[in-house]
Structures are given as C-alpha cells and as structure tokens.
Amino acid sequence: MLQALFDAARVHGTTVCLTPVAVPAYWDGPVFTRGPDVAALLEAQADRGRPLGQLPLA
C-alpha cells in the first residue's frame, strides 16, 4: 500500500514522507481499533498554496 502511494506521488511530481511519532501510553497493540486514535497522531500536509488532495498542475 505504501509503495503505491510513493509511486503515485512520484508520477505526479510530488513526494510523500513518513515521520515516526511516539504512540500514546494506552496503546497496547499493533493496530488502532478506533478511528479518532489515528487522527490524533497523524498530520497530512500539502505543498504551500495547494489544497490537500489536489494534484500539482504539470
């Protein structure tokens, strides 16, 4: 799944980067079971001046 994301970014002239973060102390498993858990830890960011989800113009 991640490889597809990286490949799509490269094809469209942008990049994807992953930065590790500390997990919450209450987390006890390999996966998150509640949606808000993930949202509290992840941050999505687009290029300056481009809305998230909009591909750059060629």
Coordinates of C-alpha atoms in Angstrom, one line a residue:
M1 CA 0.0 0.0 0.0
L2 CA 2.7 2.5 0.9
Q3 CA 4.7 1.6 -2.3
A4 CA 1.6 2.5 -4.4
L5 CA 1.4 5.9 -2.5
F6 CA 5.1 6.6 -3.1
D7 CA 4.8 5.6 -6.8
A8 CA 1.7 7.8 -7.3
A9 CA 3.4 10.8 -5.7
R10 CA 6.5 10.4 -7.9
V11 CA 4.4 10.1 -11.1
H12 CA 2.6 13.3 -10.2
G13 CA 5.7 15.3 -9.3
T14 CA 5.3 15.4 -5.5
T15 CA 6.7 13.4 -2.5
V16 CA 5.4 11.6 0.5
C17 CA 7.4 11.5 3.7
L18 CA 6.7 9.5 6.9
T19 CA 7.9 10.7 10.3
P20 CA 7.8 8.3 13.2
V21 CA 6.0 9.6 16.3
A22 CA 5.6 8.3 19.8
V23 CA 2.4 6.3 20.4
P24 CA 0.1 7.0 23.3
A25 CA 0.8 5.2 26.6
Y26 CA -2.6 3.5 26.5
W27 CA -1.9 1.9 23.1
D28 CA -1.4 -1.9 23.5
G29 CA -1.5 -3.4 20.1
P30 CA -0.1 -3.5 16.6
V31 CA -3.2 -1.7 15.2
F32 CA -5.6 1.1 16.1
T33 CA -9.1 0.0 16.7
R34 CA -10.8 3.4 16.9
G35 CA -10.8 6.0 14.2
P36 CA -10.0 9.0 16.3
D37 CA -6.9 7.3 17.7
V38 CA -5.2 7.5 14.3
A39 CA -6.4 11.0 13.6
A40 CA -4.9 12.2 16.9
L41 CA -1.5 11.0 15.7
L42 CA -1.4 11.7 12.0
E43 CA -1.0 15.0 10.2
A44 CA -1.5 15.4 6.5
Q45 CA 0.2 18.3 4.8
A46 CA 0.1 19.6 1.2
D47 CA 2.5 21.8 -0.6
R48 CA 2.2 25.5 0.2
G49 CA -0.7 27.0 -1.6
R50 CA -2.2 23.7 -2.7
P51 CA -5.2 22.1 -1.0
L52 CA -4.8 18.7 0.4
G53 CA -5.8 16.1 -2.2
Q54 CA -5.3 18.4 -5.2
L55 CA -2.5 17.2 -7.5
P56 CA 0.0 19.8 -8.7
L57 CA -0.5 21.1 -12.2
A58 CA 2.0 19.9 -14.8

